[in-house]
Each structure stands twice: as structure tokens, then as C-alpha cells.
mmCIF file with all atom_site columns, C-alpha atoms in Angstrom:
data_model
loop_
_atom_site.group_PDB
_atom_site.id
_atom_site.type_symbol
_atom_site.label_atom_id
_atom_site.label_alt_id
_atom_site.label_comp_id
_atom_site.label_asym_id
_atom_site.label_entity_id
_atom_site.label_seq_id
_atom_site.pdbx_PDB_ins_code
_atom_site.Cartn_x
_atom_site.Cartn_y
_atom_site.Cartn_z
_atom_site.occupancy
_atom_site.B_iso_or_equiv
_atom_site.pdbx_formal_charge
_atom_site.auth_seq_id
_atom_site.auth_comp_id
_atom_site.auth_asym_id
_atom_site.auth_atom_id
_atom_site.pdbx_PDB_model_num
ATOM 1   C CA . UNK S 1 1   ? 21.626  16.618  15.501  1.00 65.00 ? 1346 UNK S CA 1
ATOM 2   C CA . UNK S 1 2   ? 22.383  13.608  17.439  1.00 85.00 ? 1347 UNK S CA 1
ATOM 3   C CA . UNK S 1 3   ? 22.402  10.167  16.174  1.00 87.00 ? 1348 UNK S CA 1
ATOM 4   C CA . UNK S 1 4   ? 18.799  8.972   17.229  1.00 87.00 ? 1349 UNK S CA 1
ATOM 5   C CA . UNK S 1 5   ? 17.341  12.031  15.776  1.00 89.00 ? 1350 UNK S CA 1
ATOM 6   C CA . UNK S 1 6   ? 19.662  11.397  12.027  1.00 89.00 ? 1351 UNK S CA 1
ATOM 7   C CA . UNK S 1 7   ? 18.259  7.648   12.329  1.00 89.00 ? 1352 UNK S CA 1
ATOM 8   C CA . UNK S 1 8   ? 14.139  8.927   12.886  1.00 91.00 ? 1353 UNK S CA 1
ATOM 9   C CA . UNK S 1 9   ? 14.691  11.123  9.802   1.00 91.00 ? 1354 UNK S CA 1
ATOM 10  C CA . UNK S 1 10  ? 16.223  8.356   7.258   1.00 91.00 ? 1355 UNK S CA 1
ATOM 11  C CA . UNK S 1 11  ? 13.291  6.055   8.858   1.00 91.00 ? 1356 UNK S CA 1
ATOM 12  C CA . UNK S 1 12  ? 10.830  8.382   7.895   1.00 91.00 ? 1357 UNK S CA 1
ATOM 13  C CA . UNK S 1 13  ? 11.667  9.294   4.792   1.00 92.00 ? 1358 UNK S CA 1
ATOM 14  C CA . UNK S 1 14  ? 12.625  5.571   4.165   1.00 89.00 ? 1359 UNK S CA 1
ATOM 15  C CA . UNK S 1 15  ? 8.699   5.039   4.877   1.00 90.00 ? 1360 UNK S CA 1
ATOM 16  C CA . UNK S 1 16  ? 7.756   7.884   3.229   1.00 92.00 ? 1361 UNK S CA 1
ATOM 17  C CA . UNK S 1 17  ? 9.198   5.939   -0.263  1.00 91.00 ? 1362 UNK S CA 1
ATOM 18  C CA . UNK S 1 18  ? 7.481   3.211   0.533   1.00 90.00 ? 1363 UNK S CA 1
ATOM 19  C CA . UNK S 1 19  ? 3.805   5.388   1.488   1.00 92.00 ? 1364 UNK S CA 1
ATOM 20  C CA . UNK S 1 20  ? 4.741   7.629   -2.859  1.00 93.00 ? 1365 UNK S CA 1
ATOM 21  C CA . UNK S 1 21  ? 5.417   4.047   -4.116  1.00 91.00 ? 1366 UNK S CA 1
ATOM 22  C CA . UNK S 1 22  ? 2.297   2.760   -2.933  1.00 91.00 ? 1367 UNK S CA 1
ATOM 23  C CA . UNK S 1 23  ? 0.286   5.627   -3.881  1.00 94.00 ? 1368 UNK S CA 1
ATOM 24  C CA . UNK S 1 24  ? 1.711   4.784   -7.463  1.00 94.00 ? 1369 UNK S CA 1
ATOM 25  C CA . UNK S 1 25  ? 0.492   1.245   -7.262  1.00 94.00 ? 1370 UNK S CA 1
ATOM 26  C CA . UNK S 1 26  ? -2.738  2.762   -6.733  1.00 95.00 ? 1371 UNK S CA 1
ATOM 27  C CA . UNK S 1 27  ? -2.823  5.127   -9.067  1.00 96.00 ? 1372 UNK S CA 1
ATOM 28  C CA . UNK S 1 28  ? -1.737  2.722   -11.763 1.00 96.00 ? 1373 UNK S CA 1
ATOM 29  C CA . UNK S 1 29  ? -4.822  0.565   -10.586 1.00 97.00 ? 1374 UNK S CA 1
ATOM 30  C CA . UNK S 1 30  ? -7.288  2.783   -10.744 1.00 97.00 ? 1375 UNK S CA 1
ATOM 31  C CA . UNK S 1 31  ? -5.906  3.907   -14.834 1.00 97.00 ? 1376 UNK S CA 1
ATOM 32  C CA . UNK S 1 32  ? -5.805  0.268   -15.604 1.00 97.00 ? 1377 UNK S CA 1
ATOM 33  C CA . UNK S 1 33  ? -9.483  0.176   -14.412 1.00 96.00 ? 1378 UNK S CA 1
ATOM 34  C CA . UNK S 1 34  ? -10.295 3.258   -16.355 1.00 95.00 ? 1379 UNK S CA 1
ATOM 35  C CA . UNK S 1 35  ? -8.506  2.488   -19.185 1.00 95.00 ? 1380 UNK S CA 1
ATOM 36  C CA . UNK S 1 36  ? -9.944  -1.183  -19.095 1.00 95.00 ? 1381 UNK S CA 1
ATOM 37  C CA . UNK S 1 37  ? -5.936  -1.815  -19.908 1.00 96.00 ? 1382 UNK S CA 1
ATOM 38  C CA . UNK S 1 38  ? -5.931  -6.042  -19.275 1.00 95.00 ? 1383 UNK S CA 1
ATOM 39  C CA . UNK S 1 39  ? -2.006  -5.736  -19.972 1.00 96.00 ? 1384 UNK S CA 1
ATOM 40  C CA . UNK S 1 40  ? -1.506  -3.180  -17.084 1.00 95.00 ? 1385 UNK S CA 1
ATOM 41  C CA . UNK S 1 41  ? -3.625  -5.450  -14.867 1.00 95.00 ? 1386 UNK S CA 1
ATOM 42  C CA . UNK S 1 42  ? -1.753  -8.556  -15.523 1.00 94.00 ? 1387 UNK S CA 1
ATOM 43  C CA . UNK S 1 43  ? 1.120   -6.271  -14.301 1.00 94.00 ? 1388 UNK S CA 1
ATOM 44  C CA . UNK S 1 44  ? -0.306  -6.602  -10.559 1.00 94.00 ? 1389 UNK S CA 1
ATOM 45  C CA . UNK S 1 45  ? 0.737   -9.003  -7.754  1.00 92.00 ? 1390 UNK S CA 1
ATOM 46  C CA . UNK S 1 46  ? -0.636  -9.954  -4.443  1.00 92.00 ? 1391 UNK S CA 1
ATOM 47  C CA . UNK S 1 47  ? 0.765   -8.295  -1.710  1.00 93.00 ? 1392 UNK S CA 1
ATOM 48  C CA . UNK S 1 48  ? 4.379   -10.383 -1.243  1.00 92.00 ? 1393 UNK S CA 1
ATOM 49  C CA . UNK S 1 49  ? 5.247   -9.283  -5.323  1.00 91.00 ? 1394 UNK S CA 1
ATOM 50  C CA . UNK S 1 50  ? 5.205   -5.467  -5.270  1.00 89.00 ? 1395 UNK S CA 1
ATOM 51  C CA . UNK S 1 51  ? 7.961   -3.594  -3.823  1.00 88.00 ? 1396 UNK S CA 1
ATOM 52  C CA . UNK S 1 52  ? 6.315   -3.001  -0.458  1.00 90.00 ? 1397 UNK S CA 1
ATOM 53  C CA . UNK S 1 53  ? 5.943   -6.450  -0.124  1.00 92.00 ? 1398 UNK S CA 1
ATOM 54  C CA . UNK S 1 54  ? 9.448   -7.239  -1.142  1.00 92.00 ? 1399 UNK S CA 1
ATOM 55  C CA . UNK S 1 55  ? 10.361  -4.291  1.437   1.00 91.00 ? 1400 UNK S CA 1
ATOM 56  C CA . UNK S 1 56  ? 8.300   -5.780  4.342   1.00 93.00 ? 1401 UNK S CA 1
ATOM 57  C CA . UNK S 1 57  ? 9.419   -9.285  3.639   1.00 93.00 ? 1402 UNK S CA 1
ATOM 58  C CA . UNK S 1 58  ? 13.372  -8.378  3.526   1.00 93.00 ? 1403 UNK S CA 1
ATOM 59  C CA . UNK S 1 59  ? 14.681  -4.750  5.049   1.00 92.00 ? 1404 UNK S CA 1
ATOM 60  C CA . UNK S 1 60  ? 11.562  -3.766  6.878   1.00 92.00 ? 1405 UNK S CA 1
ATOM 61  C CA . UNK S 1 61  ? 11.706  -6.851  8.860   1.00 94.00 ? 1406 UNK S CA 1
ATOM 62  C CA . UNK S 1 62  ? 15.060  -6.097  9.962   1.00 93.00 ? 1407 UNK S CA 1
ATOM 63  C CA . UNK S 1 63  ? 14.267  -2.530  10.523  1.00 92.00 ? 1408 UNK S CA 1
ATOM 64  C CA . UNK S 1 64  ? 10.923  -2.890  12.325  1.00 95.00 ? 1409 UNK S CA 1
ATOM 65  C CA . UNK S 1 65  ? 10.511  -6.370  12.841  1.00 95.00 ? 1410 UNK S CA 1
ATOM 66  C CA . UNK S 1 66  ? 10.129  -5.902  16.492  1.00 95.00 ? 1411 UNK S CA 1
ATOM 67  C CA . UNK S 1 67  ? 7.686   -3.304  16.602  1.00 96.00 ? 1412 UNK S CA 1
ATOM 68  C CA . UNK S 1 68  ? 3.743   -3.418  16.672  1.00 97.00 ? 1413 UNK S CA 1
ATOM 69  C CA . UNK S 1 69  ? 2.614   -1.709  14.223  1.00 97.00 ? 1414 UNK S CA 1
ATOM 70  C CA . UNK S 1 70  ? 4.666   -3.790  12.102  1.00 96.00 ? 1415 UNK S CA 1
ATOM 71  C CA . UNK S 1 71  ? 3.639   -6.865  12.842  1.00 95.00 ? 1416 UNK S CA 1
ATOM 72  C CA . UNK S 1 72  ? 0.118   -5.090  11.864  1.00 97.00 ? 1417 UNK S CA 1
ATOM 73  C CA . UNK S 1 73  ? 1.527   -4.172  8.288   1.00 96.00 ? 1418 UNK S CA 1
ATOM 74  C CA . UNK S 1 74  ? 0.636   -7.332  7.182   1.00 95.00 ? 1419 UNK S CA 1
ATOM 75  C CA . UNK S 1 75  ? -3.436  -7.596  6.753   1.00 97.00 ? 1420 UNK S CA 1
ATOM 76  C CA . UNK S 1 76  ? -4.159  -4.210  5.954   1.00 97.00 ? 1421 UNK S CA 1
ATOM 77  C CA . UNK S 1 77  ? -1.543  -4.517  2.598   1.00 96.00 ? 1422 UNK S CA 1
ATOM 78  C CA . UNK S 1 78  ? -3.014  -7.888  1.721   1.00 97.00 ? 1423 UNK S CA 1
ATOM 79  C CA . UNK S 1 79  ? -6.194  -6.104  1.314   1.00 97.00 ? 1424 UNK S CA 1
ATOM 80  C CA . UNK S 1 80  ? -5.455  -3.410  -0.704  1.00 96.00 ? 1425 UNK S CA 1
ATOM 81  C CA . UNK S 1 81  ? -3.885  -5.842  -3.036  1.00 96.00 ? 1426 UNK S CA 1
ATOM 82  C CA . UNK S 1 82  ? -7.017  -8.269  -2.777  1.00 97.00 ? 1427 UNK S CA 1
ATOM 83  C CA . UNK S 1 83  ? -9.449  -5.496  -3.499  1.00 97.00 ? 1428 UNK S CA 1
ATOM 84  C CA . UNK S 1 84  ? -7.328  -4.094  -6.347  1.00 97.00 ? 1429 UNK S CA 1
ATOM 85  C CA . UNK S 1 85  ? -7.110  -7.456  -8.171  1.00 97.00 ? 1430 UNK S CA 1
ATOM 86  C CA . UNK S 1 86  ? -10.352 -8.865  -7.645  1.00 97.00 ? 1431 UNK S CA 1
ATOM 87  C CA . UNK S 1 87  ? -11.120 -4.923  -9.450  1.00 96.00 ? 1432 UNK S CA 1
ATOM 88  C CA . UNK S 1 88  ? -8.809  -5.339  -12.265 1.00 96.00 ? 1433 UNK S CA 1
ATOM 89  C CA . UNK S 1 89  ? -10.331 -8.820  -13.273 1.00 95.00 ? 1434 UNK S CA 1
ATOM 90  C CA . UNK S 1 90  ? -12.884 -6.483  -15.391 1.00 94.00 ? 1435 UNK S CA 1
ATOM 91  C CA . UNK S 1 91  ? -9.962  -5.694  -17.340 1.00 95.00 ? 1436 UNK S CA 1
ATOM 92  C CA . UNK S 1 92  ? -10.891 -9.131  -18.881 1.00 94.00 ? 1437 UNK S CA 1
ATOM 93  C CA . UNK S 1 93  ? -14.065 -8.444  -19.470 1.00 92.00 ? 1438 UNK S CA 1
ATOM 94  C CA . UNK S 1 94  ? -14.072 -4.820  -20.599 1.00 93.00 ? 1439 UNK S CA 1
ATOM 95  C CA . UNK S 1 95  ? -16.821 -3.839  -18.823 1.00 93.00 ? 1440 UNK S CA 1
ATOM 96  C CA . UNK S 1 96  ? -14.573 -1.684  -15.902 1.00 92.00 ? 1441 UNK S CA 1
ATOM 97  C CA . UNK S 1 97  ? -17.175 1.827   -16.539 1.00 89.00 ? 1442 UNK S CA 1
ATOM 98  C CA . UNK S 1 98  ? -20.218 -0.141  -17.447 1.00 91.00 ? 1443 UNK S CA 1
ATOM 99  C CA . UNK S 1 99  ? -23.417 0.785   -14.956 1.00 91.00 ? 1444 UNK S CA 1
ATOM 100 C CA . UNK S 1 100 ? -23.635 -2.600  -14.046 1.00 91.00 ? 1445 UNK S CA 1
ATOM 101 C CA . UNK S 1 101 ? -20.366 -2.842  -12.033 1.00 91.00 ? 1446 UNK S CA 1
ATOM 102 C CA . UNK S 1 102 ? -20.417 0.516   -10.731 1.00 92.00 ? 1447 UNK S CA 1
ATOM 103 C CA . UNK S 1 103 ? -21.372 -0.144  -7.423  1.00 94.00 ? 1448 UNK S CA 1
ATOM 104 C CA . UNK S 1 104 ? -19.275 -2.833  -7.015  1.00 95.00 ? 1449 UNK S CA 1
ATOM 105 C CA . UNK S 1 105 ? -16.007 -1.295  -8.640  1.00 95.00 ? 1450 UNK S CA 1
ATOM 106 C CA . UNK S 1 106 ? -16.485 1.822   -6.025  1.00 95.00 ? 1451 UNK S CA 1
ATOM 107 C CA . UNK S 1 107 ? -17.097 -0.435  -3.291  1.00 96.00 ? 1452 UNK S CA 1
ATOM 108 C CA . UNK S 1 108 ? -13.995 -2.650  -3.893  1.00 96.00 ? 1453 UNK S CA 1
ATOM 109 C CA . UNK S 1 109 ? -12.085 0.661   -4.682  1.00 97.00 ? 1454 UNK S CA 1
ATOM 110 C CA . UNK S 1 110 ? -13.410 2.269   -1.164  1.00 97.00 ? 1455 UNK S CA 1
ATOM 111 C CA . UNK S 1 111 ? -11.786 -0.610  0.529   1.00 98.00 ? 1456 UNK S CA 1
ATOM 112 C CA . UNK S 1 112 ? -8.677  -0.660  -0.492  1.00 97.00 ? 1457 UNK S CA 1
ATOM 113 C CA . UNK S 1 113 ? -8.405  2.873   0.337   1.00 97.00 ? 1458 UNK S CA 1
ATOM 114 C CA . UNK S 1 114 ? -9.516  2.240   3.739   1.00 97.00 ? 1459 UNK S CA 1
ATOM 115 C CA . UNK S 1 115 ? -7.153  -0.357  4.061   1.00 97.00 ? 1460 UNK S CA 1
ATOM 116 C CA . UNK S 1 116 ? -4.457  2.199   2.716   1.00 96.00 ? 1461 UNK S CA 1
ATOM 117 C CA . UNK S 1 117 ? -5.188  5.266   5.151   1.00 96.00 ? 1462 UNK S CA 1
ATOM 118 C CA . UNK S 1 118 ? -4.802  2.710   7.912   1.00 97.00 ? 1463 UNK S CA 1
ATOM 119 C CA . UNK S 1 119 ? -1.319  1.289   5.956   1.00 95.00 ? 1464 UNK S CA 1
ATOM 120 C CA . UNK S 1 120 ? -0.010  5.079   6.214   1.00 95.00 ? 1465 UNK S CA 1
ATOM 121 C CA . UNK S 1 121 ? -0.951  5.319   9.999   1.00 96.00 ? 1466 UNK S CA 1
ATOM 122 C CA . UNK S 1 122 ? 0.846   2.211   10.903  1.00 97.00 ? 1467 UNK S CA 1
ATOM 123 C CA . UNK S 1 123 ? 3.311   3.537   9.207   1.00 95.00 ? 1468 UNK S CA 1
ATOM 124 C CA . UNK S 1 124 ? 3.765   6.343   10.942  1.00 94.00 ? 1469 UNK S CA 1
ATOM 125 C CA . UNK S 1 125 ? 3.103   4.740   14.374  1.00 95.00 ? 1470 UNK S CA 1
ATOM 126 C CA . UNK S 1 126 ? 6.167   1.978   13.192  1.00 96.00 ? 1471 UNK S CA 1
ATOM 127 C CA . UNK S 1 127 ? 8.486   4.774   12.686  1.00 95.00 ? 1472 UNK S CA 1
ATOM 128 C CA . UNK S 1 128 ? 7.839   6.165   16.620  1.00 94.00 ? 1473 UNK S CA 1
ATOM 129 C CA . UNK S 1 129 ? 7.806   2.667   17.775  1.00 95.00 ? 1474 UNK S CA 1
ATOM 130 C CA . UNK S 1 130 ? 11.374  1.952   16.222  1.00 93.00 ? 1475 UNK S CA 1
ATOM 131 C CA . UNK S 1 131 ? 12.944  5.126   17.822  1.00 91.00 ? 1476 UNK S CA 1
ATOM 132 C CA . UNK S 1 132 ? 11.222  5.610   21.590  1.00 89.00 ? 1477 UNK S CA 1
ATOM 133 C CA . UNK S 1 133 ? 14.433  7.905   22.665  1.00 84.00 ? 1478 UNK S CA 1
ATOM 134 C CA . UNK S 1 134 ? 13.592  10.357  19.888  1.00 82.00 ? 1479 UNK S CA 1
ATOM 135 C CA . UNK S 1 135 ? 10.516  13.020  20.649  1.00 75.00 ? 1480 UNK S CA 1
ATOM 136 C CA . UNK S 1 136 ? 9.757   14.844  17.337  1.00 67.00 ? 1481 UNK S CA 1
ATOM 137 C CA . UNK S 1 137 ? 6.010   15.932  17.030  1.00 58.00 ? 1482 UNK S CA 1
#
């Protein structure tokens, strides 16, 4: 194995951490919501405060700062976090599961899983991006 190739594997399993710690977040979102836990929502940051953000703002920059997809990391995160929180805030009101908010729980939900398949695909473009000499399918 030559040195490009050892660096595309510890870059993709680098983002792969990031992709099971953001699946986490989520999952902790959607029990919070369930739960109607208001602790475990006050838990919950924008996008800059949980560890991807901390990642994207420190190491990731120097690791894929240059690349496209990237720079595109940005939005997409910010609105998973957005839809999540503006979610949680019936934590408050313990009315997470009542018919009334249904619709709009799903909705908000829906989005932020959008916005998280597209995360995980600019992931995986950033990680070809930041090592063109290596061709692993």
C-alpha cells in the first residue's frame, strides 16, 4: 500500500466518525422529541457547538479546506441543526406526539434528513477531492 492510498483510508474512516457521530446527534434528537425530554433538548447546539462543527471549524479545515465539497459542508449542517432545534422547542411545551404538531414535527424532521443524506454525499465527494492521485471505487 503506498502512501496516497494509507492517507484515502485514514480520511475515510476519519469521515466516517464524523458521518456515526452525526447519526448519534440525530438519533438523540429524535428520543428527546419522543421522549418530550426538555433537558436532552437544552443539550443541543447550532451547528458551530457539536463536534462536527468543532471538526469543520478546526481539523477539517486544514484537511479539506481547499476542496469543494467542503466549502459546501457548511449550509447543509446548519440545517440539520436549524430543523432539529426549531423541533426540540416542543420539548417546552410537551406537546412533541400531540396530533396537532404532527405534520409539522415530520416535516421539520424530513428536512433535516434531507439535509443529512446530502451531508454524507459531500462527504464522500470531499474525501475523493482531497486525494485525486488515489483511484479506489
Amino acid at each position: 500500500m503506498s502512501a496516497k492510498e494509507g492517507k484515502y483510508i485514514h480520511d475515510s474512516l476519519h469521515s466516517s466518525l464524523i458521518k456515526v457521530d452525526h447519526i448519534i446527534f440525530k438519533h438523540k434528537a429524535y428520543r428527546a422529541i419522543l421522549e418530550e425530554n426538555e433537558e436532552a433538548a437544552s443539550q443541543f447546539t447550532d451547528h458551530h457547538g457539536c463536534r462536527m462543527g468543532k471538526w469543520y471549524d478546526g481539523i477539517g479545515r486544514e484537511m479539506f479546506g481547499k476542496t469543494t465539497a467542503f466549502k459546501t459542508l457548511d449550509a447543509p449542517h446548519a440545517k440539520v441543526h436549524a430543523k432539529v432545534l426549531e423541533t426540540l422547542k416542543c420539548t417546552k411545551m410537551k406537546n412533541c406526539i400531540s396530533r396537532d404538531n404532527r405534520d409539522f414535527i415530520v416535516n421539520n424532521m424530513k428536512e433535516a434528513e434531507e439535509a443529512s443524506f446530502v451531508l454524507f454525499d459531500l462527504f464522500k465527494e470531499m474525501v475523493k477531492e482531497g486525494n485525486p492521485e488515489v483511484n479506489i471505487a
